[in-house]
PDB file of C-alpha atoms in Angstrom:
ATOM      1  CA  MET A 259       3.768  27.336 -68.108  1.00 91.00           C
ATOM      2  CA  SER A 260       5.903  28.352 -71.181  1.00 94.00           C
ATOM      3  CA  PRO A 261       5.239  28.613 -75.238  1.00 95.00           C
ATOM      4  CA  GLU A 262       6.008  24.904 -75.881  1.00 97.00           C
ATOM      5  CA  GLN A 263       4.259  23.054 -73.394  1.00 96.00           C
ATOM      6  CA  ALA A 264       1.331  24.933 -74.617  1.00 97.00           C
ATOM      7  CA  ARG A 265       1.504  24.130 -78.202  1.00 97.00           C
ATOM      8  CA  ARG A 266       2.105  20.986 -77.035  1.00 98.00           C
ATOM      9  CA  ALA A 267      -1.452  20.506 -74.736  1.00 98.00           C
ATOM     10  CA  ILE A 268      -3.089  22.474 -77.575  1.00 98.00           C
ATOM     11  CA  ALA A 269      -1.743  19.879 -79.982  1.00 97.00           C
ATOM     12  CA  ALA A 270      -2.520  16.891 -78.208  1.00 98.00           C
ATOM     13  CA  ALA A 271      -5.698  17.921 -77.283  1.00 98.00           C
ATOM     14  CA  LEU A 272      -6.998  19.722 -80.140  1.00 97.00           C
ATOM     15  CA  PRO A 273      -4.778  17.709 -82.465  1.00 96.00           C
ATOM     16  CA  GLY A 274      -7.017  19.433 -86.265  1.00 95.00           C
ATOM     17  CA  VAL A 275      -6.038  23.253 -84.465  1.00 96.00           C
ATOM     18  CA  VAL A 276      -3.094  25.414 -86.398  1.00 95.00           C
ATOM     19  CA  LEU A 277      -1.107  27.674 -84.984  1.00 95.00           C
ATOM     20  CA  ARG A 278       0.503  30.548 -86.993  1.00 95.00           C
ATOM     21  CA  THR A 279       1.678  31.866 -84.470  1.00 96.00           C
ATOM     22  CA  LEU A 280       1.910  31.448 -80.201  1.00 96.00           C
ATOM     23  CA  ALA A 281       2.927  34.908 -78.232  1.00 96.00           C
ATOM     24  CA  GLY A 282       2.794  34.615 -74.565  1.00 92.00           C
ATOM     25  CA  PRO A 283       2.141  33.442 -71.573  1.00 94.00           C
ATOM     26  CA  PHE A 284       0.555  36.504 -70.269  1.00 89.00           C
ATOM     27  CA  SER A 285      -0.178  34.117 -66.708  1.00 71.00           C
ATOM     28  CA  GLY A 286      -2.046  36.040 -63.283  1.00 72.00           C
ATOM     29  CA  LEU A 287      -2.316  33.354 -60.554  1.00 78.00           C
ATOM     30  CA  ASP A 288      -5.066  32.466 -62.400  1.00 87.00           C
ATOM     31  CA  ASN A 289      -4.406  31.396 -65.759  1.00 92.00           C
ATOM     32  CA  HIS A 290      -1.396  31.219 -68.591  1.00 95.00           C
ATOM     33  CA  CYS A 291      -2.777  32.882 -71.000  1.00 95.00           C
ATOM     34  CA  PHE A 292      -1.516  32.505 -75.018  1.00 97.00           C
ATOM     35  CA  ARG A 293      -1.869  35.370 -77.677  1.00 96.00           C
ATOM     36  CA  ALA A 294      -1.898  33.089 -80.722  1.00 97.00           C
ATOM     37  CA  GLU A 295      -2.869  33.353 -84.752  1.00 95.00           C
ATOM     38  CA  LEU A 296      -4.772  30.115 -86.370  1.00 95.00           C
ATOM     39  CA  ALA A 297      -4.084  29.638 -89.615  1.00 89.00           C
ATOM     40  CA  SER A 298      -7.035  29.207 -92.354  1.00 74.00           C
ATOM     41  CA  GLY A 299      -8.919  26.510 -91.906  1.00 60.00           C
ATOM     42  CA  GLY A 300      -6.906  25.231 -89.409  1.00 57.00           C
ATOM     43  CA  GLY A 301      -9.210  24.000 -86.912  1.00 60.00           C
ATOM     44  CA  GLY A 302     -11.002  27.376 -86.119  1.00 63.00           C
ATOM     45  CA  ASP A 303     -11.141  29.690 -89.079  1.00 60.00           C
ATOM     46  CA  GLY A 304      -8.001  31.361 -88.255  1.00 53.00           C
ATOM     47  CA  GLY A 305      -7.730  33.556 -91.338  1.00 54.00           C
ATOM     48  CA  GLY A 306      -5.544  35.053 -89.072  1.00 57.00           C
ATOM     49  CA  ASP A 307      -7.692  36.840 -86.791  1.00 69.00           C
ATOM     50  CA  PRO A 308      -6.269  36.552 -82.833  1.00 93.00           C
ATOM     51  CA  TRP A 309      -6.916  33.899 -80.584  1.00 97.00           C
ATOM     52  CA  ILE A 310      -6.302  33.053 -76.469  1.00 96.00           C
ATOM     53  CA  PHE A 311      -6.042  30.106 -75.357  1.00 97.00           C
ATOM     54  CA  ARG A 312      -6.362  30.226 -71.564  1.00 96.00           C
ATOM     55  CA  PHE A 313      -4.984  27.035 -69.930  1.00 97.00           C
ATOM     56  CA  PRO A 314      -6.290  27.346 -65.877  1.00 96.00           C
ATOM     57  CA  SER A 315      -3.180  27.622 -63.336  1.00 93.00           C
ATOM     58  CA  ARG A 316      -4.786  25.088 -60.456  1.00 92.00           C
ATOM     59  CA  ALA A 317      -8.368  22.746 -59.090  1.00 92.00           C
ATOM     60  CA  ALA A 318     -10.526  25.647 -58.563  1.00 91.00           C
ATOM     61  CA  THR A 319      -9.735  27.836 -61.761  1.00 93.00           C
ATOM     62  CA  ALA A 320     -10.537  25.090 -63.823  1.00 95.00           C
ATOM     63  CA  ARG A 321     -13.658  25.310 -61.586  1.00 93.00           C
ATOM     64  CA  LEU A 322     -14.764  28.964 -62.344  1.00 93.00           C
ATOM     65  CA  LEU A 323     -14.040  27.767 -66.564  1.00 95.00           C
ATOM     66  CA  GLU A 324     -16.953  25.040 -66.036  1.00 95.00           C
ATOM     67  CA  ARG A 325     -18.661  27.995 -64.544  1.00 94.00           C
ATOM     68  CA  GLU A 326     -18.134  29.807 -67.816  1.00 96.00           C
ATOM     69  CA  LEU A 327     -18.626  26.881 -70.511  1.00 96.00           C
ATOM     70  CA  LEU A 328     -21.575  26.205 -68.864  1.00 95.00           C
ATOM     71  CA  VAL A 329     -22.913  29.377 -69.587  1.00 95.00           C
ATOM     72  CA  LEU A 330     -21.374  31.430 -72.300  1.00 94.00           C
ATOM     73  CA  PRO A 331     -20.989  29.034 -75.181  1.00 91.00           C
ATOM     74  CA  ARG A 332     -25.344  29.102 -74.863  1.00 90.00           C
ATOM     75  CA  LEU A 333     -25.764  33.017 -74.701  1.00 92.00           C
ATOM     76  CA  GLY A 334     -26.203  33.053 -78.135  1.00 88.00           C
ATOM     77  CA  ALA A 335     -26.206  36.888 -80.565  1.00 92.00           C
ATOM     78  CA  MET A 336     -24.969  39.767 -77.313  1.00 95.00           C
ATOM     79  CA  PRO A 337     -25.536  43.498 -77.748  1.00 96.00           C
ATOM     80  CA  LEU A 338     -21.144  43.292 -76.283  1.00 96.00           C
ATOM     81  CA  ARG A 339     -18.677  40.607 -78.015  1.00 96.00           C
ATOM     82  CA  VAL A 340     -17.792  38.106 -74.797  1.00 96.00           C
ATOM     83  CA  PRO A 341     -15.220  35.503 -74.863  1.00 95.00           C
ATOM     84  CA  ASP A 342     -17.179  32.293 -77.353  1.00 92.00           C
ATOM     85  CA  HIS A 343     -15.183  29.627 -76.291  1.00 95.00           C
ATOM     86  CA  ALA A 344     -15.590  27.797 -79.507  1.00 95.00           C
ATOM     87  CA  LEU A 345     -12.847  25.588 -78.548  1.00 97.00           C
ATOM     88  CA  VAL A 346     -12.536  23.527 -76.070  1.00 97.00           C
ATOM     89  CA  GLY A 347      -9.656  20.729 -74.621  1.00 98.00           C
ATOM     90  CA  GLU A 348      -9.849  18.233 -73.111  1.00 97.00           C
ATOM     91  CA  PRO A 349      -7.373  16.813 -70.107  1.00 97.00           C
ATOM     92  CA  THR A 350      -4.331  15.147 -71.412  1.00 97.00           C
ATOM     93  CA  ALA A 351      -0.986  13.420 -70.599  1.00 97.00           C
ATOM     94  CA  VAL A 352       0.109  16.655 -71.569  1.00 97.00           C
ATOM     95  CA  PHE A 353      -2.659  19.403 -69.083  1.00 97.00           C
ATOM     96  CA  PRO A 354      -4.382  17.524 -66.905  1.00 96.00           C
ATOM     97  CA  ARG A 355      -6.978  20.147 -67.151  1.00 96.00           C
ATOM     98  CA  ARG A 356     -10.464  21.467 -69.254  1.00 97.00           C
ATOM     99  CA  PHE A 357      -8.965  24.415 -70.983  1.00 98.00           C
ATOM    100  CA  VAL A 358     -10.027  26.530 -74.105  1.00 98.00           C
ATOM    101  CA  GLY A 359      -9.145  28.810 -77.123  1.00 97.00           C
ATOM    102  CA  TYR A 360     -11.375  31.915 -77.531  1.00 96.00           C
ATOM    103  CA  ARG A 361     -11.538  34.765 -80.624  1.00 95.00           C
ATOM    104  CA  ALA A 362      -9.647  37.284 -78.516  1.00 95.00           C
ATOM    105  CA  VAL A 363     -12.366  40.688 -77.242  1.00 94.00           C
ATOM    106  CA  PRO A 364     -10.727  43.962 -79.038  1.00 94.00           C
ATOM    107  CA  GLY A 365     -10.881  46.735 -76.307  1.00 95.00           C
ATOM    108  CA  GLU A 366      -8.848  48.150 -73.570  1.00 96.00           C
ATOM    109  CA  PRO A 367      -9.921  47.909 -70.210  1.00 97.00           C
ATOM    110  CA  LEU A 368     -12.628  50.705 -69.239  1.00 98.00           C
ATOM    111  CA  THR A 369     -11.171  52.410 -66.004  1.00 98.00           C
ATOM    112  CA  ARG A 370     -13.626  55.191 -64.133  1.00 98.00           C
ATOM    113  CA  GLU A 371     -10.546  57.819 -65.595  1.00 98.00           C
ATOM    114  CA  ARG A 372     -11.052  57.331 -69.521  1.00 98.00           C
ATOM    115  CA  LEU A 373     -14.765  57.443 -69.612  1.00 98.00           C
ATOM    116  CA  GLU A 374     -14.264  60.260 -67.361  1.00 97.00           C
ATOM    117  CA  ALA A 375     -12.326  61.994 -70.601  1.00 97.00           C
ATOM    118  CA  LEU A 376     -14.500  60.190 -73.294  1.00 97.00           C
ATOM    119  CA  PRO A 377     -17.422  63.316 -75.117  1.00 97.00           C
ATOM    120  CA  ALA A 378     -20.312  62.710 -73.258  1.00 97.00           C
ATOM    121  CA  PRO A 379     -22.661  61.605 -76.678  1.00 97.00           C
ATOM    122  CA  LYS A 380     -20.019  58.302 -76.397  1.00 98.00           C
ATOM    123  CA  VAL A 381     -20.912  58.087 -72.622  1.00 98.00           C
ATOM    124  CA  GLU A 382     -24.086  58.521 -73.122  1.00 98.00           C
ATOM    125  CA  ARG A 383     -23.807  55.621 -75.659  1.00 98.00           C
ATOM    126  CA  ILE A 384     -22.208  53.570 -73.321  1.00 98.00           C
ATOM    127  CA  ALA A 385     -23.877  53.838 -70.634  1.00 98.00           C
ATOM    128  CA  GLU A 386     -27.072  53.068 -72.601  1.00 98.00           C
ATOM    129  CA  ARG A 387     -25.299  49.532 -75.067  1.00 98.00           C
ATOM    130  CA  MET A 388     -24.860  48.178 -70.736  1.00 98.00           C
ATOM    131  CA  GLY A 389     -27.951  48.443 -70.337  1.00 98.00           C
ATOM    132  CA  ALA A 390     -28.521  47.043 -73.154  1.00 98.00           C
ATOM    133  CA  PHE A 391     -26.714  43.981 -72.508  1.00 98.00           C
ATOM    134  CA  LEU A 392     -27.730  43.582 -68.841  1.00 98.00           C
ATOM    135  CA  ALA A 393     -31.069  42.982 -70.695  1.00 98.00           C
ATOM    136  CA  ALA A 394     -30.201  40.367 -71.990  1.00 97.00           C
ATOM    137  CA  LEU A 395     -28.031  38.344 -69.713  1.00 97.00           C
ATOM    138  CA  HIS A 396     -30.667  38.578 -67.093  1.00 97.00           C
ATOM    139  CA  SER A 397     -33.266  37.454 -69.809  1.00 97.00           C
ATOM    140  CA  TYR A 398     -31.364  34.199 -70.001  1.00 96.00           C
ATOM    141  CA  PRO A 399     -33.570  31.932 -69.279  1.00 95.00           C
ATOM    142  CA  LEU A 400     -33.796  29.445 -65.592  1.00 94.00           C
ATOM    143  CA  ALA A 401     -35.407  26.312 -67.092  1.00 94.00           C
ATOM    144  CA  ARG A 402     -32.545  25.701 -69.317  1.00 93.00           C
ATOM    145  CA  LEU A 403     -29.680  26.611 -66.655  1.00 94.00           C
ATOM    146  CA  GLU A 404     -31.264  24.020 -64.352  1.00 95.00           C
ATOM    147  CA  ALA A 405     -31.469  21.955 -67.362  1.00 95.00           C
ATOM    148  CA  ASP A 406     -27.486  22.402 -69.106  1.00 94.00           C
ATOM    149  CA  GLU A 407     -26.764  22.427 -64.916  1.00 95.00           C
ATOM    150  CA  ALA A 408     -27.951  18.879 -63.628  1.00 95.00           C
ATOM    151  CA  ALA A 409     -26.568  17.747 -67.201  1.00 93.00           C
ATOM    152  CA  ARG A 410     -22.959  18.984 -67.380  1.00 92.00           C
ATOM    153  CA  GLY A 411     -22.895  18.269 -62.525  1.00 93.00           C
ATOM    154  CA  VAL A 412     -21.726  22.000 -62.113  1.00 93.00           C
ATOM    155  CA  ALA A 413     -24.101  24.481 -60.656  1.00 94.00           C
ATOM    156  CA  LEU A 414     -23.657  28.816 -60.195  1.00 96.00           C
ATOM    157  CA  GLU A 415     -23.709  30.373 -57.298  1.00 95.00           C
ATOM    158  CA  ARG A 416     -27.294  31.773 -56.145  1.00 95.00           C
ATOM    159  CA  LYS A 417     -26.519  34.674 -53.939  1.00 94.00           C
ATOM    160  CA  ARG A 418     -29.453  36.614 -52.401  1.00 90.00           C
ATOM    161  CA  LEU A 419     -29.752  40.142 -51.308  1.00 91.00           C
ATOM    162  CA  ASP A 420     -29.955  38.992 -46.782  1.00 91.00           C
ATOM    163  CA  TRP A 421     -31.791  42.042 -45.994  1.00 91.00           C
ATOM    164  CA  LEU A 422     -34.419  41.005 -48.994  1.00 93.00           C
ATOM    165  CA  ASP A 423     -35.315  37.941 -46.590  1.00 92.00           C
ATOM    166  CA  GLY A 424     -38.676  37.342 -45.352  1.00 93.00           C
ATOM    167  CA  GLY A 425     -39.947  40.557 -48.390  1.00 95.00           C
ATOM    168  CA  ALA A 426     -41.210  44.255 -47.083  1.00 96.00           C
ATOM    169  CA  GLU A 427     -42.600  42.416 -43.239  1.00 96.00           C
ATOM    170  CA  GLY A 428     -38.825  40.359 -42.998  1.00 96.00           C
ATOM    171  CA  LEU A 429     -36.990  44.064 -44.062  1.00 96.00           C
ATOM    172  CA  ARG A 430     -39.317  46.095 -41.240  1.00 96.00           C
ATOM    173  CA  ARG A 431     -38.425  43.171 -38.669  1.00 95.00           C
ATOM    174  CA  ARG A 432     -34.665  43.762 -38.847  1.00 95.00           C
ATOM    175  CA  SER A 433     -34.428  47.788 -39.229  1.00 95.00           C
ATOM    176  CA  ASP A 434     -36.323  47.597 -36.413  1.00 94.00           C
ATOM    177  CA  ALA A 435     -34.297  45.575 -33.964  1.00 94.00           C
ATOM    178  CA  ALA A 436     -31.104  47.524 -35.688  1.00 93.00           C
ATOM    179  CA  LEU A 437     -32.681  50.823 -33.750  1.00 95.00           C
ATOM    180  CA  ALA A 438     -33.527  48.820 -30.843  1.00 94.00           C
ATOM    181  CA  GLU A 439     -30.336  49.167 -29.287  1.00 93.00           C
ATOM    182  CA  HIS A 440     -31.156  53.525 -30.351  1.00 95.00           C
ATOM    183  CA  ARG A 441     -33.614  53.963 -27.874  1.00 94.00           C
ATOM    184  CA  GLN A 442     -32.559  55.861 -25.264  1.00 94.00           C
ATOM    185  CA  HIS A 443     -31.253  58.282 -27.747  1.00 95.00           C
ATOM    186  CA  PRO A 444     -34.393  61.229 -27.535  1.00 95.00           C
ATOM    187  CA  ARG A 445     -34.386  60.882 -31.444  1.00 95.00           C
ATOM    188  CA  TRP A 446     -35.011  57.596 -31.839  1.00 96.00           C
ATOM    189  CA  ALA A 447     -38.293  57.303 -32.243  1.00 96.00           C
ATOM    190  CA  GLU A 448     -38.634  59.815 -35.106  1.00 96.00           C
ATOM    191  CA  VAL A 449     -36.241  57.317 -36.449  1.00 97.00           C
ATOM    192  CA  ARG A 450     -37.566  54.499 -36.421  1.00 96.00           C
ATOM    193  CA  ALA A 451     -40.800  56.402 -37.552  1.00 97.00           C
ATOM    194  CA  ALA A 452     -39.238  57.205 -40.492  1.00 97.00           C
ATOM    195  CA  VAL A 453     -37.422  54.390 -41.346  1.00 97.00           C
ATOM    196  CA  LEU A 454     -40.457  51.884 -40.790  1.00 97.00           C
ATOM    197  CA  ALA A 455     -42.574  54.980 -43.104  1.00 97.00           C
ATOM    198  CA  ALA A 456     -40.435  54.406 -45.902  1.00 97.00           C
ATOM    199  CA  VAL A 457     -40.170  50.515 -46.055  1.00 97.00           C
ATOM    200  CA  ASP A 458     -44.104  50.342 -45.852  1.00 97.00           C
ATOM    201  CA  ARG A 459     -44.043  53.038 -49.147  1.00 96.00           C
ATOM    202  CA  ASP A 460     -42.222  50.855 -50.540  1.00 96.00           C
ATOM    203  CA  ALA A 461     -43.518  47.092 -49.852  1.00 96.00           C
ATOM    204  CA  ALA A 462     -43.623  45.621 -52.686  1.00 95.00           C
ATOM    205  CA  ALA A 463     -40.513  46.175 -54.053  1.00 95.00           C
ATOM    206  CA  TRP A 464     -38.579  44.147 -51.409  1.00 96.00           C
ATOM    207  CA  THR A 465     -38.856  40.967 -52.778  1.00 94.00           C
ATOM    208  CA  GLN A 466     -35.337  39.096 -54.509  1.00 93.00           C
ATOM    209  CA  ASP A 467     -35.098  38.499 -58.186  1.00 93.00           C
ATOM    210  CA  SER A 468     -32.560  35.067 -59.450  1.00 95.00           C
ATOM    211  CA  VAL A 469     -30.995  36.285 -62.652  1.00 97.00           C
ATOM    212  CA  LEU A 470     -28.007  35.384 -64.533  1.00 97.00           C
ATOM    213  CA  CYS A 471     -25.363  38.178 -63.549  1.00 97.00           C
ATOM    214  CA  HIS A 472     -21.876  38.607 -64.465  1.00 96.00           C
ATOM    215  CA  GLY A 473     -20.852  38.696 -60.984  1.00 93.00           C
ATOM    216  CA  GLU A 474     -17.568  40.218 -60.932  1.00 92.00           C
ATOM    217  CA  LEU A 475     -18.434  43.313 -62.592  1.00 95.00           C
ATOM    218  CA  ASP A 476     -15.172  45.689 -62.713  1.00 96.00           C
ATOM    219  CA  THR A 477     -12.914  47.714 -65.240  1.00 97.00           C
ATOM    220  CA  LYS A 478     -11.097  45.608 -66.307  1.00 95.00           C
ATOM    221  CA  HIS A 479     -13.235  43.257 -67.062  1.00 96.00           C
ATOM    222  CA  VAL A 480     -15.117  46.521 -69.913  1.00 98.00           C
ATOM    223  CA  LEU A 481     -13.812  46.795 -72.820  1.00 97.00           C
ATOM    224  CA  PHE A 482     -14.204  49.639 -75.437  1.00 97.00           C
ATOM    225  CA  SER A 483     -11.760  51.023 -77.783  1.00 97.00           C
ATOM    226  CA  PRO A 484      -9.130  53.720 -77.862  1.00 97.00           C
ATOM    227  CA  ALA A 485     -10.167  54.867 -81.422  1.00 96.00           C
ATOM    228  CA  THR A 486     -13.366  55.142 -80.884  1.00 96.00           C
ATOM    229  CA  GLY A 487     -14.590  55.672 -77.784  1.00 96.00           C
ATOM    230  CA  GLU A 488     -17.236  52.398 -78.414  1.00 96.00           C
ATOM    231  CA  LEU A 489     -17.779  49.728 -75.938  1.00 97.00           C
ATOM    232  CA  THR A 490     -15.975  46.256 -77.119  1.00 96.00           C
ATOM    233  CA  GLY A 491     -17.400  43.450 -74.944  1.00 96.00           C
ATOM    234  CA  LEU A 492     -17.085  41.895 -71.321  1.00 97.00           C
ATOM    235  CA  ILE A 493     -14.740  39.568 -70.231  1.00 95.00           C
ATOM    236  CA  ASP A 494     -13.683  37.184 -67.418  1.00 93.00           C
ATOM    237  CA  PHE A 495     -17.168  35.912 -66.562  1.00 95.00           C
ATOM    238  CA  GLY A 496     -15.257  32.867 -63.793  1.00 92.00           C
ATOM    239  CA  GLU A 497     -17.391  34.131 -60.764  1.00 94.00           C
ATOM    240  CA  VAL A 498     -21.312  34.088 -63.552  1.00 96.00           C
ATOM    241  CA  ALA A 499     -23.671  33.538 -61.440  1.00 96.00           C
ATOM    242  CA  LEU A 500     -27.032  34.141 -60.065  1.00 97.00           C
ATOM    243  CA  ASP A 501     -28.468  37.572 -58.300  1.00 97.00           C
ATOM    244  CA  ASP A 502     -31.088  40.192 -57.727  1.00 97.00           C
ATOM    245  CA  ARG A 503     -30.677  42.454 -60.790  1.00 96.00           C
ATOM    246  CA  THR A 504     -29.919  45.716 -58.515  1.00 97.00           C
ATOM    247  CA  VAL A 505     -26.748  44.441 -57.760  1.00 97.00           C
ATOM    248  CA  ALA A 506     -25.275  44.874 -61.217  1.00 97.00           C
ATOM    249  CA  PHE A 507     -26.769  48.937 -60.827  1.00 98.00           C
ATOM    250  CA  ASP A 508     -24.996  48.463 -57.916  1.00 97.00           C
ATOM    251  CA  ASP A 509     -21.869  47.913 -59.243  1.00 97.00           C
ATOM    252  CA  LEU A 510     -22.215  50.136 -62.430  1.00 98.00           C
ATOM    253  CA  ARG A 511     -22.527  53.521 -60.208  1.00 98.00           C
ATOM    254  CA  SER A 512     -19.156  52.168 -57.771  1.00 97.00           C
ATOM    255  CA  LEU A 513     -17.642  52.221 -61.172  1.00 98.00           C
ATOM    256  CA  TYR A 514     -18.780  54.337 -62.954  1.00 98.00           C
ATOM    257  CA  GLY A 515     -20.792  57.244 -60.760  1.00 98.00           C
ATOM    258  CA  ARG A 516     -24.108  57.539 -60.203  1.00 97.00           C
ATOM    259  CA  PRO A 517     -25.435  58.941 -63.589  1.00 97.00           C
ATOM    260  CA  PHE A 518     -23.536  56.900 -65.959  1.00 98.00           C
ATOM    261  CA  ALA A 519     -25.787  53.945 -63.447  1.00 98.00           C
ATOM    262  CA  ASP A 520     -29.220  55.830 -64.067  1.00 98.00           C
ATOM    263  CA  ARG A 521     -28.955  56.100 -67.843  1.00 98.00           C
ATOM    264  CA  ALA A 522     -27.779  52.304 -67.883  1.00 98.00           C
ATOM    265  CA  LEU A 523     -30.613  51.764 -66.165  1.00 98.00           C
ATOM    266  CA  ALA A 524     -32.780  53.765 -68.149  1.00 98.00           C
ATOM    267  CA  ALA A 525     -32.045  51.809 -71.294  1.00 98.00           C
ATOM    268  CA  TYR A 526     -32.403  47.947 -69.724  1.00 98.00           C
ATOM    269  CA  ASP A 527     -34.996  47.611 -72.050  1.00 97.00           C
ATOM    270  CA  HIS A 528     -36.096  43.923 -70.301  1.00 97.00           C
ATOM    271  CA  PRO A 529     -39.785  42.865 -69.438  1.00 96.00           C
ATOM    272  CA  GLU A 530     -38.954  43.618 -65.612  1.00 96.00           C
ATOM    273  CA  GLY A 531     -37.520  46.711 -66.947  1.00 97.00           C
ATOM    274  CA  ASP A 532     -39.927  48.999 -65.310  1.00 97.00           C
ATOM    275  CA  ARG A 533     -40.310  46.409 -61.908  1.00 96.00           C
ATOM    276  CA  LEU A 534     -36.712  47.395 -61.832  1.00 97.00           C
ATOM    277  CA  ARG A 535     -36.404  50.895 -62.369  1.00 98.00           C
ATOM    278  CA  ARG A 536     -39.319  51.900 -58.936  1.00 97.00           C
ATOM    279  CA  LYS A 537     -37.702  49.480 -57.211  1.00 97.00           C
ATOM    280  CA  VAL A 538     -33.749  51.019 -57.692  1.00 97.00           C
ATOM    281  CA  ALA A 539     -36.063  54.058 -56.367  1.00 97.00           C
ATOM    282  CA  ALA A 540     -37.331  52.458 -53.594  1.00 97.00           C
ATOM    283  CA  ILE A 541     -34.195  51.255 -52.253  1.00 97.00           C
ATOM    284  CA  ASP A 542     -32.501  54.808 -52.683  1.00 97.00           C
ATOM    285  CA  ARG A 543     -35.050  56.415 -50.758  1.00 97.00           C
ATOM    286  CA  LEU A 544     -34.514  53.910 -47.887  1.00 97.00           C
ATOM    287  CA  ARG A 545     -30.731  54.771 -48.143  1.00 96.00           C
ATOM    288  CA  ALA A 546     -31.357  58.526 -48.635  1.00 96.00           C
ATOM    289  CA  VAL A 547     -33.689  58.174 -45.018  1.00 97.00           C
ATOM    290  CA  VAL A 548     -31.508  55.176 -43.332  1.00 95.00           C
ATOM    291  CA  LEU A 549     -28.925  58.122 -43.383  1.00 95.00           C
ATOM    292  CA  ASP A 550     -30.543  61.288 -42.682  1.00 95.00           C
ATOM    293  CA  GLY A 551     -31.604  58.903 -39.925  1.00 96.00           C
ATOM    294  CA  ARG A 552     -27.987  57.609 -39.128  1.00 94.00           C
ATOM    295  CA  ARG A 553     -26.926  61.693 -38.814  1.00 94.00           C
ATOM    296  CA  ARG A 554     -29.487  62.333 -36.046  1.00 95.00           C
ATOM    297  CA  LEU A 555     -29.073  59.970 -33.906  1.00 95.00           C
ATOM    298  CA  GLY A 556     -25.226  61.330 -33.427  1.00 93.00           C
ATOM    299  CA  LEU A 557     -23.954  57.968 -36.100  1.00 91.00           C
ATOM    300  CA  ASP A 558     -21.056  57.955 -38.227  1.00 68.00           C
ATOM    301  CA  GLY A 559     -22.512  57.508 -42.021  1.00 53.00           C
ATOM    302  CA  GLY A 560     -24.241  53.942 -43.164  1.00 45.00           C
ATOM    303  CA  ALA A 561     -26.869  53.383 -45.413  1.00 43.00           C
ATOM    304  CA  ALA A 562     -29.676  50.831 -46.644  1.00 40.00           C
TER     305      ALA A 562
END
């Protein structure tokens, strides 16, 4: 998509928007993106602030954008900035799909290397702000979401952690079945007893949550300011979905390490915060028992 095509698409779908500049495209496989400045009073309260116009390049990407449009404009005030999708262009003869314009979220991707180069107080502050953001995101009212889905004809994916199906009894049954194939091993009985005891110890923890989640937490979607060392925002909510609240903290461990994720978890100020922390601790205990059991059975690595 050329800049001239983008200009024509914006003019056709958003006639009140007056562009001062338009640069790009900065395109991937999924979208054609342009960075723009709007004239003051030019339909987007421009005032020289940078904007991003994003045009889905194919039908599958357009469906992802519909998920974002279902949620992001309704998030309200959040601890971190997210794309606000303040401008929505409807399909026209010039461009056949909906597209969006939003104020650019400032910052650069927070890679693990960049995080680890920051002073410890900055890292702690970033972790705390991430925990606050996740608590706010997980507070999104699902009753309102369901009403919006019905009104818009757009549904978010409902994800599940299969190993939590059936609660403690289901986990006990699956654990026993997985261990059965090692019944001939001389240490099988002790390993089985340890695993089932760990399941039973935290029986109340094995429940499935369902909260609004980013869906694709990745270092390229987490933005920070190299100048200040502060977290600035999160972008790319195309995979937004309903999932268990522990998933976000597993993602943070993978991205930035366990100490960071644990600090974010400690800062998770939510009515379900204490139960979440108990659940994460229970999962860690079970994983440790399973890993130890695999070692005793002579198996390679693995986790619950």
